[in-house]
Amino acid sequence: MASVKKRPSGVWRARYTDATGKEHARHFKFRDNPRDPENSAQHWLDRETAKLVTGTWVEPKTAKMTLGEWSQTWLIGYATNRKSTVKSAEVHVKRIQSKFGTRPVGSIRPSEVKNWMAELKAEGLADSTTYGLHRRLSQIFSDAVHDGIVPRSPVSRRTSPGAPKQRPYVATTDQVWALYDALPDHFHPVVLLGAFAGLRVAEIAALRTNDVDFMRGIISPAIQYPDEPLKTDMSKTPIPIPHEVALELNQVPAKWGSSTLVVGAFGRPVAPYTIETAFRKARETVKGLPAGFRIHDLRHYYASLLIAAGLDIKTVQARLRHASAKTTLDTYGHMWPDKDEASRSAVVNAFRARPTNRQIETR
């Protein structure tokens, strides 16, 4: 229901009812004044009812909410995720609030988002950081749309800076063993677990002796440092290892009687930071390794071993414990052997199967 009526005071009262049955009204000096449409009752009413029809109407009080206010509300709901995931979101939200925090959520335009991406790139931020901020802003606005804060999101593929496309550096086997030799004995499992089982550094630091079946050669990751759930359910997938690797891994707990496979100089569990510090020192002694080579990059070596052995995409996904095969393909698709010759051979075989005495029909 919508109407425009003149009040006894001489002002015009425009009113309408929203989808929930709530009435909204405003008073204007003119009923319909083309010269001053913003002070026209009919103009306002037409605009609001059009929003109701097209599904772009937003509660007036809600429309005044700033992006800073909404992002804080959004963070409260996001807090159900893992602590490390929430911490990353908090860092992103702080940066987003510094740019758009005082602005009403619905006032932000796609062009402003795109310009902000250009500004971040000009600052010298890594492509992955800029892309991560864009994805976070997209999450925040998508939930704002779902919650009825705004009718549509200004964040889309058109405003995206593009996903970073960097091929990971794959160490050679000689470099892997050089890293192994450069580390103290109690840190040897770091290289073994990264390069031959594909574990992440937080998983390596937390891996306990009872998470490994040394007889059967199976690693079953259960937690990450300090005592947090794994990244995904897929991360719990058991990893088969050969007998030789199992024997090497068992040397540290056999010597120290420790509960974890990686220990410090005094046989006690250590944090990822301590492991990474020692790894960086060892890395500097290995010829050819890039300055930014990380423990995580040993996973790339592990992936290259599996792919070179001829394992299919689903098997490699399972060994790396990726949540989807798409992640595996996006990261390592270039490592699979070129299929050009195989496709040529398939066509050649069809040609060779052609009958030699084939007759051509004529009309």
PDB file of N, CA, C and O in Angstrom, residues 56-101:
ATOM      1  N   THR A  56      15.602  -4.324  -4.534  1.00  0.00           N
ATOM      2  CA  THR A  56      16.809  -3.588  -4.127  1.00  0.00           C
ATOM      3  C   THR A  56      16.555  -2.697  -2.904  1.00  0.00           C
ATOM      4  O   THR A  56      17.419  -1.923  -2.511  1.00  0.00           O
ATOM      5  N   TRP A  57      15.358  -2.835  -2.308  1.00  0.00           N
ATOM      6  CA  TRP A  57      15.014  -2.008  -1.155  1.00  0.00           C
ATOM      7  C   TRP A  57      15.757  -2.480   0.083  1.00  0.00           C
ATOM      8  O   TRP A  57      15.941  -3.686   0.301  1.00  0.00           O
ATOM      9  N   VAL A  58      16.208  -1.533   0.894  1.00  0.00           N
ATOM     10  CA  VAL A  58      16.899  -1.824   2.146  1.00  0.00           C
ATOM     11  C   VAL A  58      16.267  -0.981   3.241  1.00  0.00           C
ATOM     12  O   VAL A  58      15.935   0.192   3.024  1.00  0.00           O
ATOM     13  N   GLU A  59      16.111  -1.578   4.421  1.00  0.00           N
ATOM     14  CA  GLU A  59      15.594  -0.855   5.581  1.00  0.00           C
ATOM     15  C   GLU A  59      16.393   0.432   5.780  1.00  0.00           C
ATOM     16  O   GLU A  59      17.634   0.404   5.845  1.00  0.00           O
ATOM     17  N   PRO A  60      15.718   1.606   5.849  1.00  0.00           N
ATOM     18  CA  PRO A  60      16.424   2.889   5.947  1.00  0.00           C
ATOM     19  C   PRO A  60      17.441   2.964   7.078  1.00  0.00           C
ATOM     20  O   PRO A  60      18.543   3.486   6.896  1.00  0.00           O
ATOM     21  N   LYS A  61      17.101   2.450   8.262  1.00  0.00           N
ATOM     22  CA  LYS A  61      18.046   2.491   9.377  1.00  0.00           C
ATOM     23  C   LYS A  61      19.259   1.616   9.089  1.00  0.00           C
ATOM     24  O   LYS A  61      20.396   1.967   9.400  1.00  0.00           O
ATOM     25  N   THR A  62      19.012   0.465   8.467  1.00  0.00           N
ATOM     26  CA  THR A  62      20.096  -0.453   8.132  1.00  0.00           C
ATOM     27  C   THR A  62      21.022   0.163   7.097  1.00  0.00           C
ATOM     28  O   THR A  62      22.242  -0.037   7.129  1.00  0.00           O
ATOM     29  N   ALA A  63      20.452   0.937   6.165  1.00  0.00           N
ATOM     30  CA  ALA A  63      21.235   1.532   5.083  1.00  0.00           C
ATOM     31  C   ALA A  63      22.278   2.521   5.603  1.00  0.00           C
ATOM     32  O   ALA A  63      23.247   2.818   4.915  1.00  0.00           O
ATOM     33  N   LYS A  64      22.083   3.010   6.824  1.00  0.00           N
ATOM     34  CA  LYS A  64      23.025   3.967   7.393  1.00  0.00           C
ATOM     35  C   LYS A  64      24.239   3.290   8.045  1.00  0.00           C
ATOM     36  O   LYS A  64      25.189   3.960   8.427  1.00  0.00           O
ATOM     37  N   MET A  65      24.196   1.965   8.187  1.00  0.00           N
ATOM     38  CA  MET A  65      25.300   1.247   8.828  1.00  0.00           C
ATOM     39  C   MET A  65      26.584   1.420   8.033  1.00  0.00           C
ATOM     40  O   MET A  65      26.608   1.294   6.815  1.00  0.00           O
ATOM     41  N   THR A  66      27.680   1.700   8.729  1.00  0.00           N
ATOM     42  CA  THR A  66      28.964   1.868   8.055  1.00  0.00           C
ATOM     43  C   THR A  66      29.620   0.506   7.831  1.00  0.00           C
ATOM     44  O   THR A  66      29.279  -0.488   8.495  1.00  0.00           O
ATOM     45  N   LEU A  67      30.573   0.480   6.911  1.00  0.00           N
ATOM     46  CA  LEU A  67      31.278  -0.766   6.647  1.00  0.00           C
ATOM     47  C   LEU A  67      32.103  -1.177   7.871  1.00  0.00           C
ATOM     48  O   LEU A  67      32.275  -2.377   8.136  1.00  0.00           O
ATOM     49  N   GLY A  68      32.584  -0.191   8.639  1.00  0.00           N
ATOM     50  CA  GLY A  68      33.319  -0.502   9.861  1.00  0.00           C
ATOM     51  C   GLY A  68      32.438  -1.236  10.864  1.00  0.00           C
ATOM     52  O   GLY A  68      32.851  -2.229  11.482  1.00  0.00           O
ATOM     53  N   GLU A  69      31.202  -0.759  11.032  1.00  0.00           N
ATOM     54  CA  GLU A  69      30.260  -1.395  11.961  1.00  0.00           C
ATOM     55  C   GLU A  69      29.890  -2.800  11.485  1.00  0.00           C
ATOM     56  O   GLU A  69      29.859  -3.746  12.277  1.00  0.00           O
ATOM     57  N   TRP A  70      29.608  -2.915  10.189  1.00  0.00           N
ATOM     58  CA  TRP A  70      29.192  -4.218   9.678  1.00  0.00           C
ATOM     59  C   TRP A  70      30.335  -5.238   9.725  1.00  0.00           C
ATOM     60  O   TRP A  70      30.124  -6.398  10.074  1.00  0.00           O
ATOM     61  N   SER A  71      31.547  -4.799   9.411  1.00  0.00           N
ATOM     62  CA  SER A  71      32.668  -5.740   9.407  1.00  0.00           C
ATOM     63  C   SER A  71      32.965  -6.255  10.814  1.00  0.00           C
ATOM     64  O   SER A  71      33.396  -7.400  10.983  1.00  0.00           O
ATOM     65  N   GLN A  72      32.723  -5.435  11.840  1.00  0.00           N
ATOM     66  CA  GLN A  72      32.904  -5.904  13.212  1.00  0.00           C
ATOM     67  C   GLN A  72      31.840  -6.944  13.563  1.00  0.00           C
ATOM     68  O   GLN A  72      32.132  -7.957  14.208  1.00  0.00           O
ATOM     69  N   THR A  73      30.611  -6.712  13.130  1.00  0.00           N
ATOM     70  CA  THR A  73      29.546  -7.696  13.330  1.00  0.00           C
ATOM     71  C   THR A  73      29.877  -8.981  12.582  1.00  0.00           C
ATOM     72  O   THR A  73      29.672 -10.092  13.086  1.00  0.00           O
ATOM     73  N   TRP A  74      30.394  -8.820  11.378  1.00  0.00           N
ATOM     74  CA  TRP A  74      30.766  -9.979  10.553  1.00  0.00           C
ATOM     75  C   TRP A  74      31.860 -10.799  11.237  1.00  0.00           C
ATOM     76  O   TRP A  74      31.811 -12.034  11.230  1.00  0.00           O
ATOM     77  N   LEU A  75      32.831 -10.137  11.852  1.00  0.00           N
ATOM     78  CA  LEU A  75      33.922 -10.830  12.534  1.00  0.00           C
ATOM     79  C   LEU A  75      33.420 -11.676  13.699  1.00  0.00           C
ATOM     80  O   LEU A  75      33.952 -12.762  13.957  1.00  0.00           O
ATOM     81  N   ILE A  76      32.409 -11.188  14.396  1.00  0.00           N
ATOM     82  CA  ILE A  76      31.858 -11.944  15.527  1.00  0.00           C
ATOM     83  C   ILE A  76      31.325 -13.287  15.048  1.00  0.00           C
ATOM     84  O   ILE A  76      31.568 -14.333  15.656  1.00  0.00           O
ATOM     85  N   GLY A  77      30.612 -13.279  13.919  1.00  0.00           N
ATOM     86  CA  GLY A  77      30.094 -14.523  13.362  1.00  0.00           C
ATOM     87  C   GLY A  77      31.186 -15.408  12.785  1.00  0.00           C
ATOM     88  O   GLY A  77      31.074 -16.641  12.792  1.00  0.00           O
ATOM     89  N   TYR A  78      32.273 -14.786  12.309  1.00  0.00           N
ATOM     90  CA  TYR A  78      33.373 -15.520  11.682  1.00  0.00           C
ATOM     91  C   TYR A  78      34.261 -16.196  12.725  1.00  0.00           C
ATOM     92  O   TYR A  78      35.073 -17.059  12.397  1.00  0.00           O
ATOM     93  N   ALA A  79      34.092 -15.825  13.995  1.00  0.00           N
ATOM     94  CA  ALA A  79      34.961 -16.318  15.067  1.00  0.00           C
ATOM     95  C   ALA A  79      34.809 -17.815  15.329  1.00  0.00           C
ATOM     96  O   ALA A  79      35.578 -18.378  16.117  1.00  0.00           O
ATOM     97  N   THR A  80      33.852 -18.475  14.690  1.00  0.00           N
ATOM     98  CA  THR A  80      33.673 -19.918  14.877  1.00  0.00           C
ATOM     99  C   THR A  80      34.725 -20.713  14.107  1.00  0.00           C
ATOM    100  O   THR A  80      34.831 -21.928  14.297  1.00  0.00           O
ATOM    101  N   ASN A  81      35.487 -20.061  13.250  1.00  0.00           N
ATOM    102  CA  ASN A  81      36.532 -20.741  12.479  1.00  0.00           C
ATOM    103  C   ASN A  81      37.778 -20.959  13.343  1.00  0.00           C
ATOM    104  O   ASN A  81      37.848 -20.547  14.493  1.00  0.00           O
ATOM    105  N   ARG A  82      38.785 -21.619  12.752  1.00  0.00           N
ATOM    106  CA  ARG A  82      40.042 -21.861  13.454  1.00  0.00           C
ATOM    107  C   ARG A  82      40.697 -20.533  13.833  1.00  0.00           C
ATOM    108  O   ARG A  82      40.543 -19.527  13.137  1.00  0.00           O
ATOM    109  N   LYS A  83      41.463 -20.547  14.937  1.00  0.00           N
ATOM    110  CA  LYS A  83      42.080 -19.325  15.440  1.00  0.00           C
ATOM    111  C   LYS A  83      42.968 -18.656  14.396  1.00  0.00           C
ATOM    112  O   LYS A  83      42.946 -17.439  14.237  1.00  0.00           O
ATOM    113  N   SER A  84      43.761 -19.456  13.679  1.00  0.00           N
ATOM    114  CA  SER A  84      44.665 -18.879  12.676  1.00  0.00           C
ATOM    115  C   SER A  84      43.877 -18.255  11.530  1.00  0.00           C
ATOM    116  O   SER A  84      44.267 -17.222  10.974  1.00  0.00           O
ATOM    117  N   THR A  85      42.735 -18.863  11.179  1.00  0.00           N
ATOM    118  CA  THR A  85      41.882 -18.329  10.111  1.00  0.00           C
ATOM    119  C   THR A  85      41.253 -17.011  10.546  1.00  0.00           C
ATOM    120  O   THR A  85      41.198 -16.048   9.774  1.00  0.00           O
ATOM    121  N   VAL A  86      40.792 -16.963  11.795  1.00  0.00           N
ATOM    122  CA  VAL A  86      40.190 -15.741  12.330  1.00  0.00           C
ATOM    123  C   VAL A  86      41.224 -14.621  12.425  1.00  0.00           C
ATOM    124  O   VAL A  86      40.943 -13.459  12.110  1.00  0.00           O
ATOM    125  N   LYS A  87      42.437 -14.977  12.839  1.00  0.00           N
ATOM    126  CA  LYS A  87      43.502 -13.970  12.946  1.00  0.00           C
ATOM    127  C   LYS A  87      43.799 -13.339  11.595  1.00  0.00           C
ATOM    128  O   LYS A  87      43.992 -12.122  11.486  1.00  0.00           O
ATOM    129  N   SER A  88      43.830 -14.167  10.552  1.00  0.00           N
ATOM    130  CA  SER A  88      44.058 -13.655   9.203  1.00  0.00           C
ATOM    131  C   SER A  88      42.931 -12.716   8.794  1.00  0.00           C
ATOM    132  O   SER A  88      43.172 -11.658   8.191  1.00  0.00           O
ATOM    133  N   ALA A  89      41.691 -13.079   9.135  1.00  0.00           N
ATOM    134  CA  ALA A  89      40.540 -12.236   8.803  1.00  0.00           C
ATOM    135  C   ALA A  89      40.619 -10.904   9.539  1.00  0.00           C
ATOM    136  O   ALA A  89      40.290  -9.848   8.973  1.00  0.00           O
ATOM    137  N   GLU A  90      41.062 -10.919  10.788  1.00  0.00           N
ATOM    138  CA  GLU A  90      41.173  -9.684  11.569  1.00  0.00           C
ATOM    139  C   GLU A  90      42.184  -8.723  10.944  1.00  0.00           C
ATOM    140  O   GLU A  90      41.956  -7.502  10.927  1.00  0.00           O
ATOM    141  N   VAL A  91      43.278  -9.269  10.434  1.00  0.00           N
ATOM    142  CA  VAL A  91      44.285  -8.442   9.765  1.00  0.00           C
ATOM    143  C   VAL A  91      43.689  -7.787   8.524  1.00  0.00           C
ATOM    144  O   VAL A  91      43.874  -6.589   8.275  1.00  0.00           O
ATOM    145  N   HIS A  92      42.950  -8.580   7.743  1.00  0.00           N
ATOM    146  CA  HIS A  92      42.318  -8.049   6.532  1.00  0.00           C
ATOM    147  C   HIS A  92      41.277  -6.981   6.865  1.00  0.00           C
ATOM    148  O   HIS A  92      41.222  -5.926   6.221  1.00  0.00           O
ATOM    149  N   VAL A  93      40.436  -7.264   7.863  1.00  0.00           N
ATOM    150  CA  VAL A  93      39.361  -6.339   8.225  1.00  0.00           C
ATOM    151  C   VAL A  93      39.936  -5.003   8.696  1.00  0.00           C
ATOM    152  O   VAL A  93      39.400  -3.938   8.378  1.00  0.00           O
ATOM    153  N   LYS A  94      41.030  -5.057   9.436  1.00  0.00           N
ATOM    154  CA  LYS A  94      41.660  -3.813   9.902  1.00  0.00           C
ATOM    155  C   LYS A  94      42.077  -2.951   8.712  1.00  0.00           C
ATOM    156  O   LYS A  94      41.886  -1.722   8.720  1.00  0.00           O
ATOM    157  N   ARG A  95      42.613  -3.590   7.690  1.00  0.00           N
ATOM    158  CA  ARG A  95      43.053  -2.845   6.496  1.00  0.00           C
ATOM    159  C   ARG A  95      41.838  -2.310   5.732  1.00  0.00           C
ATOM    160  O   ARG A  95      41.852  -1.179   5.226  1.00  0.00           O
ATOM    161  N   ILE A  96      40.781  -3.097   5.651  1.00  0.00           N
ATOM    162  CA  ILE A  96      39.556  -2.686   4.957  1.00  0.00           C
ATOM    163  C   ILE A  96      38.896  -1.517   5.684  1.00  0.00           C
ATOM    164  O   ILE A  96      38.433  -0.555   5.058  1.00  0.00           O
ATOM    165  N   GLN A  97      38.880  -1.573   7.012  1.00  0.00           N
ATOM    166  CA  GLN A  97      38.274  -0.490   7.793  1.00  0.00           C
ATOM    167  C   GLN A  97      39.043   0.819   7.653  1.00  0.00           C
ATOM    168  O   GLN A  97      38.450   1.897   7.643  1.00  0.00           O
ATOM    169  N   SER A  98      40.354   0.715   7.516  1.00  0.00           N
ATOM    170  CA  SER A  98      41.150   1.942   7.370  1.00  0.00           C
ATOM    171  C   SER A  98      40.826   2.662   6.064  1.00  0.00           C
ATOM    172  O   SER A  98      41.004   3.874   5.952  1.00  0.00           O
ATOM    173  N   LYS A  99      40.323   1.912   5.077  1.00  0.00           N
ATOM    174  CA  LYS A  99      39.983   2.503   3.782  1.00  0.00           C
ATOM    175  C   LYS A  99      38.518   2.906   3.694  1.00  0.00           C
ATOM    176  O   LYS A  99      38.193   4.020   3.259  1.00  0.00           O
ATOM    177  N   PHE A 100      37.621   2.019   4.110  1.00  0.00           N
ATOM    178  CA  PHE A 100      36.187   2.250   3.902  1.00  0.00           C
ATOM    179  C   PHE A 100      35.371   2.261   5.196  1.00  0.00           C
ATOM    180  O   PHE A 100      34.144   2.318   5.141  1.00  0.00           O
ATOM    181  N   GLY A 101      36.026   2.192   6.353  1.00  0.00           N
ATOM    182  CA  GLY A 101      35.315   1.989   7.611  1.00  0.00           C
ATOM    183  C   GLY A 101      34.238   3.000   7.940  1.00  0.00           C
ATOM    184  O   GLY A 101      33.208   2.650   8.516  1.00  0.00           O
TER     185      GLY A 101
END
